């Protein structure tokens, strides 16, 4: 069986690989600007970017990467190096983040190329009940975990949808981009 | 780390076509059974790739109760491989050639040398350890979505080949662009397809 059933999507994926980078960069900046809240239609999604961000610019031989640590626990200038990297045209390609929606909370690593969650941990709102039957316990736990992972993928899709709608609207250039660039400039100390 | 325990990692796919007769429990079980993992522990085979049970990687039978849970179909792709480095094979071959020469008083010709090499390869492969890799798969049957419990190009390629061989159904990997096209409606879909890579947040951004 030929693998050409995948090829069209793989080619499109490679052509639009920048979408995930733009999305993760936007999500990180929004979480910084709006005190870790991303809101849509009355739903509040809390998003924290933790520990380290990997940013990149260029492709092939011109590719340049930097990993920025968030080591300052008091919250001041914690991402100064990352803000500077963004200003130098780098975009976020990998991030460790926490996401909270209603009573549930997840910790995960999100790569920009696939937005496939990695190393997911369920931090809150999870209750796995033990049962006597070994198989029932295994299957029951699996089903519960899949439900929580589905909720997480739905949240990622919701956040991506929010980004794409604003990215493709006239408000992007008129409002969103100036708002985010203004925030970057405040931290890097240079006004455009 | 797996879907059932620890920190999970997965890659998402959408099934893009249906088999004649639809996707039924019989279809899934029959395809899994036809492409089940074959144990090569006691043989000299170099590799074997096939399906085993999700919760028991030593069992490659598929009664309904071990793979169908609620609206999930779950199974694992097992790949066993044994490698024989050329360096080791050639070292053993040199010994075998020397022994043959001593015993017969003449060096082996090319046919005999190949015969010795094939026998050695068979013997050494049978004695070498198997390297096993396991890729968990969850099929969300209600929404035609597949989760591969792994990331990375090599794992994806191994799974995609096994998937097509087993089920013959097209898959679309769910990544930003394909998710975006599912979420958005026209004309935003068209605008998304036209969007190109720009320097958006940097000093020269637009």
Short mmCIF file of C-alpha atoms in Angstrom, two decimals:
data_model
loop_
_atom_site.label_atom_id
_atom_site.label_comp_id
_atom_site.label_asym_id
_atom_site.label_seq_id
_atom_site.Cartn_x
_atom_site.Cartn_y
_atom_site.Cartn_z
CA UNK A 1 0.00 0.00 0.00
CA UNK A 2 1.52 3.32 -1.03
CA UNK A 3 2.07 6.03 1.52
CA UNK A 4 0.82 8.72 -0.87
CA UNK A 5 -2.37 9.02 1.17
CA UNK A 6 -0.27 11.03 3.62
CA UNK A 7 1.79 13.06 1.16
CA UNK A 8 -0.58 15.94 0.42
CA UNK A 9 -1.03 16.68 4.11
CA UNK A 10 2.68 16.37 4.84
CA UNK A 11 3.54 18.86 2.08
CA UNK A 12 0.88 21.30 3.31
CA UNK A 13 2.14 20.84 6.86
CA UNK A 14 5.70 21.76 5.82
CA UNK A 15 4.49 24.81 3.87
CA UNK A 16 2.56 26.11 6.89
CA UNK A 17 4.97 25.04 9.61
CA UNK A 18 5.20 28.70 10.74
CA UNK A 19 1.58 28.68 11.93
CA UNK A 20 2.40 26.79 15.13
CA UNK A 21 5.36 29.09 15.80
CA UNK A 22 3.17 32.18 15.42
CA UNK A 23 0.49 30.61 17.59
CA UNK A 24 2.82 29.65 20.45
CA UNK A 25 4.48 33.09 20.36
CA UNK A 26 1.07 34.80 20.42
CA UNK A 27 -0.15 32.55 23.23
CA UNK A 28 2.93 33.25 25.33
CA UNK A 29 2.67 37.02 24.81
CA UNK A 30 -1.07 37.00 25.55
CA UNK A 31 -0.51 35.06 28.75
CA UNK A 32 2.09 37.65 29.79
CA UNK A 33 0.05 40.70 28.80
CA UNK A 34 -3.26 39.50 30.21
CA UNK A 35 -2.07 38.04 33.53
CA UNK A 36 -2.21 34.41 32.35
CA UNK A 37 -5.82 34.65 31.21
CA UNK A 38 -6.98 33.97 27.68
CA UNK A 39 -10.70 34.58 27.39
CA UNK A 40 -13.25 33.63 24.78
CA UNK A 41 -17.02 33.94 24.93
CA UNK A 42 -16.92 34.14 28.71
CA UNK A 43 -14.66 31.10 29.13
CA UNK A 44 -11.42 31.82 30.96
CA UNK A 45 -8.41 29.69 30.08
CA UNK A 46 -5.46 30.16 32.39
CA UNK A 47 -2.11 29.64 30.68
CA UNK A 48 1.32 29.80 32.30
CA UNK A 49 4.56 29.36 30.41
CA UNK A 50 7.04 27.67 32.71
CA UNK A 51 10.77 27.15 33.09
CA UNK A 52 12.06 27.54 29.58
CA UNK A 53 11.14 28.67 26.11
CA UNK A 54 12.92 27.66 22.94
CA UNK A 55 12.84 30.26 20.19
CA UNK A 56 14.12 30.07 16.65
CA UNK A 57 14.47 32.13 13.50
CA UNK A 58 15.46 31.30 9.95
CA UNK A 59 15.71 27.97 8.19
CA UNK A 60 18.52 25.67 7.11
CA UNK A 61 21.96 27.26 7.43
CA UNK A 62 20.47 30.58 8.59
CA UNK A 63 18.60 28.92 11.49
CA UNK A 64 19.30 30.48 14.87
CA UNK A 65 17.97 29.09 18.17
CA UNK A 66 17.98 30.27 21.74
CA UNK A 67 16.66 28.72 24.95
CA UNK A 68 15.49 31.25 27.52
CA UNK A 69 15.09 30.35 31.15
CA UNK A 70 12.51 31.82 33.47
CA UNK A 71 14.65 31.74 36.58
CA UNK A 72 13.41 34.86 38.32
CA UNK A 73 10.73 33.74 40.75
CA UNK A 74 9.55 37.23 41.77
CA UNK A 75 8.06 37.80 38.33
CA UNK A 76 10.15 40.79 37.34
CA UNK A 77 11.91 40.78 33.99
CA UNK A 78 11.56 37.02 33.97
CA UNK A 79 11.42 36.71 30.20
CA UNK A 80 13.60 39.68 29.25
CA UNK A 81 15.89 37.55 27.08
CA UNK A 82 12.91 35.91 25.37
CA UNK A 83 11.28 39.29 24.67
CA UNK A 84 14.51 40.42 23.05
CA UNK A 85 14.64 37.22 21.01
CA UNK A 86 11.09 37.86 19.74
CA UNK A 87 12.04 41.38 18.85
CA UNK A 88 14.94 39.90 16.87
CA UNK A 89 12.36 37.98 14.80
CA UNK A 90 12.58 34.69 16.67
CA UNK A 91 9.42 32.68 17.37
CA UNK A 92 8.60 30.17 20.08
CA UNK A 93 9.11 26.60 18.83
CA UNK A 94 8.83 24.67 22.09
CA UNK A 95 7.40 25.50 25.50
CA UNK A 96 6.52 23.89 28.78
CA UNK A 97 3.21 25.24 29.99
CA UNK A 98 0.39 24.78 32.43
CA UNK A 99 -3.22 25.13 31.33
CA UNK A 100 -6.18 25.47 33.64
CA UNK A 101 -9.84 25.43 32.64
CA UNK A 102 -12.59 25.32 35.26
CA UNK A 103 -11.48 22.80 37.91
CA UNK A 104 -9.02 20.91 35.68
CA UNK A 105 -5.31 21.60 35.25
CA UNK A 106 -2.68 20.09 32.97
CA UNK A 107 1.05 20.47 32.58
CA UNK A 108 2.48 19.75 29.14
CA UNK A 109 5.20 20.43 26.62
CA UNK A 110 3.95 21.87 23.35
CA UNK A 111 6.10 21.80 20.20
CA UNK A 112 5.11 24.33 17.54
CA UNK A 113 5.42 21.97 14.56
CA UNK A 114 2.69 19.53 15.59
CA UNK A 115 0.98 21.06 18.66
CA UNK A 116 0.88 17.43 19.80
CA UNK A 117 1.09 17.51 23.58
CA UNK A 118 4.08 15.80 25.17
CA UNK A 119 4.78 14.67 28.74
CA UNK A 120 1.25 15.56 29.85
CA UNK A 121 0.62 15.54 33.57
CA UNK A 122 -2.83 15.86 35.09
CA UNK A 123 -2.38 18.26 37.99
CA UNK A 124 -5.84 18.97 39.33
CA UNK A 125 -9.48 17.95 39.02
CA UNK A 126 -8.58 14.29 38.52
CA UNK A 127 -9.85 11.40 40.61
CA UNK A 128 -8.85 7.90 39.56
CA UNK A 129 -10.85 5.36 41.58
CA UNK A 130 -9.39 1.91 42.13
CA UNK A 131 -11.58 -1.07 41.44
CA UNK A 132 -11.11 -4.67 42.47
CA UNK A 133 -11.01 -6.25 39.06
CA UNK A 134 -7.55 -5.77 37.53
CA UNK A 135 -8.72 -5.41 33.95
CA UNK A 136 -11.57 -3.08 34.90
CA UNK A 137 -9.11 -0.87 36.76
CA UNK A 138 -6.74 -0.71 33.82
CA UNK A 139 -9.48 -0.02 31.31
CA UNK A 140 -11.34 2.40 33.59
CA UNK A 141 -8.21 4.42 34.29
CA UNK A 142 -7.36 4.48 30.60
CA UNK A 143 -10.83 5.73 29.66
CA UNK A 144 -10.71 8.44 32.36
CA UNK A 145 -7.30 9.60 31.21
CA UNK A 146 -8.36 9.66 27.56
CA UNK A 147 -11.31 11.88 28.52
CA UNK A 148 -8.93 14.31 30.25
CA UNK A 149 -6.56 14.25 27.28
CA UNK A 150 -9.50 14.94 24.95
CA UNK A 151 -10.42 17.97 27.04
CA UNK A 152 -6.86 19.20 26.73
CA UNK A 153 -6.79 18.77 22.94
CA UNK A 154 -10.11 20.64 22.73
CA UNK A 155 -8.63 23.52 24.74
CA UNK A 156 -5.56 23.64 22.47
CA UNK A 157 -7.88 23.71 19.45
CA UNK A 158 -9.98 26.47 21.03
CA UNK A 159 -6.87 28.58 21.70
CA UNK A 160 -5.57 27.92 18.17
CA UNK A 161 -8.97 28.91 16.77
CA UNK A 162 -8.89 32.17 18.75
CA UNK A 163 -5.44 32.93 17.36
CA UNK A 164 -6.32 32.11 13.75
CA UNK A 165 -9.51 34.19 13.79
CA UNK A 166 -7.70 37.27 15.03
CA UNK A 167 -4.63 36.58 12.87
CA UNK A 168 -6.81 36.49 9.76
CA UNK A 169 -8.86 39.57 10.67
CA UNK A 170 -8.11 43.28 10.09
CA UNK A 171 -7.90 43.65 13.89
CA UNK A 172 -4.58 41.80 13.82
CA UNK A 173 -2.67 44.69 12.26
CA UNK A 174 -4.80 47.44 13.81
CA UNK A 175 -5.04 46.24 17.41
CA UNK A 176 -3.50 42.93 18.40
CA UNK A 177 -0.04 43.34 16.89
CA UNK A 178 0.49 46.90 18.22
CA UNK A 179 -0.71 45.75 21.65
CA UNK A 180 1.76 42.85 21.81
CA UNK A 181 4.64 44.77 20.24
CA UNK A 182 4.07 47.58 22.73
CA UNK A 183 4.39 45.08 25.56
CA UNK A 184 7.63 43.68 24.11
CA UNK A 185 9.04 47.17 23.77
CA UNK A 186 8.25 47.97 27.40
CA UNK A 187 10.38 45.04 28.53
CA UNK A 188 13.20 45.49 26.06
CA UNK A 189 13.34 49.24 26.68
CA UNK A 190 13.14 50.30 23.04
CA UNK A 191 10.11 51.91 21.48
CA UNK A 192 9.64 51.23 17.76
CA UNK B 1 5.12 6.54 30.19
CA UNK B 2 1.98 5.63 28.33
CA UNK B 3 -1.63 6.58 27.81
CA UNK B 4 -2.55 4.55 30.90
CA UNK B 5 0.18 5.69 33.27
CA UNK B 6 2.68 8.53 33.73
CA UNK B 7 3.24 11.48 31.43
CA UNK B 8 1.60 10.87 28.08
CA UNK B 9 2.85 12.00 24.68
CA UNK B 10 0.84 11.60 21.52
CA UNK B 11 0.43 12.48 17.86
CA UNK B 12 -3.06 12.98 16.47
CA UNK B 13 -4.49 11.78 13.15
CA UNK B 14 -7.92 11.95 11.52
CA UNK B 15 -9.17 9.02 9.43
CA UNK B 16 -10.09 10.41 6.04
CA UNK B 17 -11.98 7.51 4.49
CA UNK B 18 -14.23 4.60 5.37
CA UNK B 19 -13.97 1.00 4.22
CA UNK B 20 -16.79 -0.57 2.24
CA UNK B 21 -19.28 -1.66 4.89
CA UNK B 22 -18.11 0.95 7.36
CA UNK B 23 -15.82 0.72 10.36
CA UNK B 24 -17.22 -2.07 12.50
CA UNK B 25 -15.87 -4.11 15.41
CA UNK B 26 -15.56 -7.09 13.06
CA UNK B 27 -13.55 -5.01 10.58
CA UNK B 28 -11.11 -3.83 13.25
CA UNK B 29 -10.69 -7.26 14.87
CA UNK B 30 -10.25 -9.02 11.54
CA UNK B 31 -7.63 -6.54 10.33
CA UNK B 32 -5.72 -6.63 13.64
CA UNK B 33 -5.69 -10.43 13.63
CA UNK B 34 -4.52 -10.58 10.02
CA UNK B 35 -1.64 -8.24 10.86
CA UNK B 36 -0.86 -9.53 14.35
CA UNK B 37 2.67 -9.59 15.67
CA UNK B 38 4.60 -12.80 14.99
CA UNK B 39 7.18 -13.75 17.62
CA UNK B 40 10.70 -14.22 16.24
CA UNK B 41 12.40 -14.97 19.58
CA UNK B 42 13.35 -18.54 18.62
CA UNK B 43 14.16 -17.81 14.99
CA UNK B 44 16.91 -16.00 13.12
CA UNK B 45 14.51 -13.49 11.52
CA UNK B 46 15.88 -9.96 11.64
CA UNK B 47 12.63 -8.12 12.31
CA UNK B 48 8.93 -8.47 12.95
CA UNK B 49 6.29 -5.73 13.11
CA UNK B 50 2.66 -6.31 14.06
CA UNK B 51 -0.14 -5.71 16.54
CA UNK B 52 -0.38 -6.93 20.12
CA UNK B 53 -2.88 -6.29 22.88
CA UNK B 54 -2.77 -2.87 24.54
CA UNK B 55 -2.42 -4.26 28.07
CA UNK B 56 -0.47 -7.42 27.21
CA UNK B 57 2.35 -7.03 24.74
CA UNK B 58 3.00 -10.79 24.71
CA UNK B 59 -0.45 -11.58 23.36
CA UNK B 60 -1.42 -10.99 19.73
CA UNK B 61 -4.99 -12.25 19.78
CA UNK B 62 -7.87 -9.81 19.72
CA UNK B 63 -11.06 -10.89 21.46
CA UNK B 64 -13.38 -7.88 21.79
CA UNK B 65 -12.94 -7.44 25.53
CA UNK B 66 -9.20 -6.69 25.28
CA UNK B 67 -9.30 -3.92 22.67
CA UNK B 68 -12.79 -2.35 22.66
CA UNK B 69 -13.63 -0.08 25.60
CA UNK B 70 -16.59 2.28 25.39
CA UNK B 71 -15.89 4.34 22.25
CA UNK B 72 -12.21 3.46 22.18
CA UNK B 73 -10.34 0.81 20.23
CA UNK B 74 -6.89 0.28 21.76
CA UNK B 75 -3.93 -1.79 20.60
CA UNK B 76 -0.16 -1.62 20.41
CA UNK B 77 2.23 -1.85 17.49
CA UNK B 78 5.14 -4.06 18.48
CA UNK B 79 8.37 -4.01 16.53
CA UNK B 80 11.14 -6.51 17.32
CA UNK B 81 14.47 -6.13 15.64
CA UNK B 82 17.83 -7.79 15.98
CA UNK B 83 20.93 -6.30 14.48
CA UNK B 84 24.12 -8.03 13.48
CA UNK B 85 26.96 -5.54 12.95
CA UNK B 86 29.06 -6.28 9.83
CA UNK B 87 32.19 -5.94 11.93
CA UNK B 88 31.18 -8.91 14.10
CA UNK B 89 30.02 -11.02 11.15
CA UNK B 90 33.30 -10.40 9.31
CA UNK B 91 35.34 -11.32 12.38
CA UNK B 92 33.53 -14.67 12.72
CA UNK B 93 33.85 -15.20 8.96
CA UNK B 94 37.62 -14.73 9.10
CA UNK B 95 37.83 -17.41 11.80
CA UNK B 96 35.62 -19.77 9.79
CA UNK B 97 37.71 -19.22 6.64
CA UNK B 98 40.94 -19.92 8.58
CA UNK B 99 39.48 -23.07 10.06
CA UNK B 100 38.25 -24.27 6.62
CA UNK B 101 41.70 -23.62 5.10
CA UNK B 102 43.43 -25.53 7.90
CA UNK B 103 41.09 -28.49 7.62
CA UNK B 104 41.07 -28.78 3.80
CA UNK B 105 44.46 -27.40 2.94
CA UNK B 106 42.95 -24.82 0.55
CA UNK B 107 41.15 -21.51 0.82
CA UNK B 108 37.36 -21.54 0.25
CA UNK B 109 36.16 -20.37 -3.15
CA UNK B 110 33.53 -17.62 -3.42
CA UNK B 111 30.61 -20.06 -3.35
CA UNK B 112 31.91 -21.79 -0.23
CA UNK B 113 32.71 -18.44 1.39
CA UNK B 114 29.12 -17.25 0.83
CA UNK B 115 27.87 -20.52 2.25
CA UNK B 116 29.97 -20.03 5.38
CA UNK B 117 28.80 -16.42 5.71
CA UNK B 118 25.10 -17.32 5.38
CA UNK B 119 25.43 -20.06 8.00
CA UNK B 120 27.22 -17.70 10.36
CA UNK B 121 24.63 -14.92 9.86
CA UNK B 122 21.83 -17.37 10.64
CA UNK B 123 23.58 -18.66 13.76
CA UNK B 124 24.65 -15.26 15.09
CA UNK B 125 21.24 -13.65 14.46
CA UNK B 126 19.52 -16.44 16.38
CA UNK B 127 21.86 -15.84 19.32
CA UNK B 128 21.59 -12.02 19.34
CA UNK B 129 19.16 -10.14 21.57
CA UNK B 130 15.95 -8.61 20.25
CA UNK B 131 15.34 -4.88 20.52
CA UNK B 132 11.62 -4.33 21.12
CA UNK B 133 9.75 -1.06 20.62
CA UNK B 134 6.09 -0.49 21.45
CA UNK B 135 3.77 2.15 20.00
CA UNK B 136 0.40 2.48 21.70
CA UNK B 137 -2.56 3.39 19.52
CA UNK B 138 -5.95 4.70 20.61
CA UNK B 139 -8.76 4.93 18.08
CA UNK B 140 -11.51 7.33 19.13
CA UNK B 141 -14.12 5.60 17.03
CA UNK B 142 -16.89 8.18 17.47
CA UNK B 143 -14.83 11.04 16.03
CA UNK B 144 -12.57 9.01 13.71
CA UNK B 145 -9.46 10.23 15.47
CA UNK B 146 -6.31 8.21 16.07
CA UNK B 147 -3.78 8.92 18.81
CA UNK B 148 -0.31 7.47 18.39
CA UNK B 149 1.41 7.33 21.76
CA UNK B 150 4.67 8.75 20.48
CA UNK B 151 6.22 11.69 18.67
CA UNK B 152 9.02 11.91 16.14
CA UNK B 153 9.37 11.16 12.46
CA UNK B 154 10.70 7.59 12.84
CA UNK B 155 7.82 6.49 15.09
CA UNK B 156 5.27 8.19 12.85
CA UNK B 157 6.66 6.48 9.74
CA UNK B 158 6.62 3.05 11.41
CA UNK B 159 3.02 3.54 12.54
CA UNK B 160 1.76 5.02 9.26
CA UNK B 161 3.16 2.13 7.24
CA UNK B 162 1.65 -0.45 9.64
CA UNK B 163 -1.68 1.43 9.67
CA UNK B 164 -1.99 1.46 5.89
CA UNK B 165 -0.94 -2.17 5.61
CA UNK B 166 -3.49 -3.15 8.26
CA UNK B 167 -6.54 -0.98 7.64
CA UNK B 168 -5.87 0.59 4.22
CA UNK B 169 -7.50 3.83 5.38
CA UNK B 170 -6.07 7.27 4.68
CA UNK B 171 -4.94 9.36 7.62
CA UNK B 172 -4.49 13.10 7.98
CA UNK B 173 -2.00 14.19 10.62
CA UNK B 174 -3.51 16.81 12.92
CA UNK B 175 -1.06 19.71 13.04
CA UNK B 176 -1.70 23.49 13.13
CA UNK B 177 -2.68 23.86 9.46
CA UNK B 178 -4.96 20.80 9.29
CA UNK B 179 -6.57 21.60 12.64
CA UNK B 180 -7.04 25.20 11.47
CA UNK B 181 -8.79 24.08 8.30
CA UNK B 182 -11.12 21.89 10.39
CA UNK B 183 -11.93 24.72 12.84
CA UNK B 184 -12.44 27.57 10.38
CA UNK B 185 -15.16 28.10 7.84
CA UNK B 186 -14.96 29.84 4.48
CA UNK B 187 -13.73 32.50 3.71
CA UNK B 188 -11.30 32.20 6.63
CA UNK B 189 -10.15 28.81 5.31
CA UNK B 190 -9.11 30.49 2.05
CA UNK B 191 -7.32 33.26 3.90
CA UNK B 192 -5.50 30.70 6.00
CA UNK B 193 -4.28 28.92 2.85
CA UNK B 194 -3.02 32.25 1.51
CA UNK B 195 -1.21 33.20 4.71
CA UNK B 196 2.56 33.22 4.34
CA UNK B 197 5.44 33.27 6.77
CA UNK B 198 6.21 36.84 7.83
CA UNK B 199 8.14 38.54 10.55
CA UNK B 200 5.16 39.27 12.68
CA UNK B 201 6.34 40.33 16.12
CA UNK B 202 9.84 41.55 15.31
CA UNK B 203 11.03 45.06 14.52
CA UNK B 204 10.08 44.74 10.87
CA UNK B 205 6.78 42.98 11.54
CA UNK B 206 3.54 43.68 9.67
#
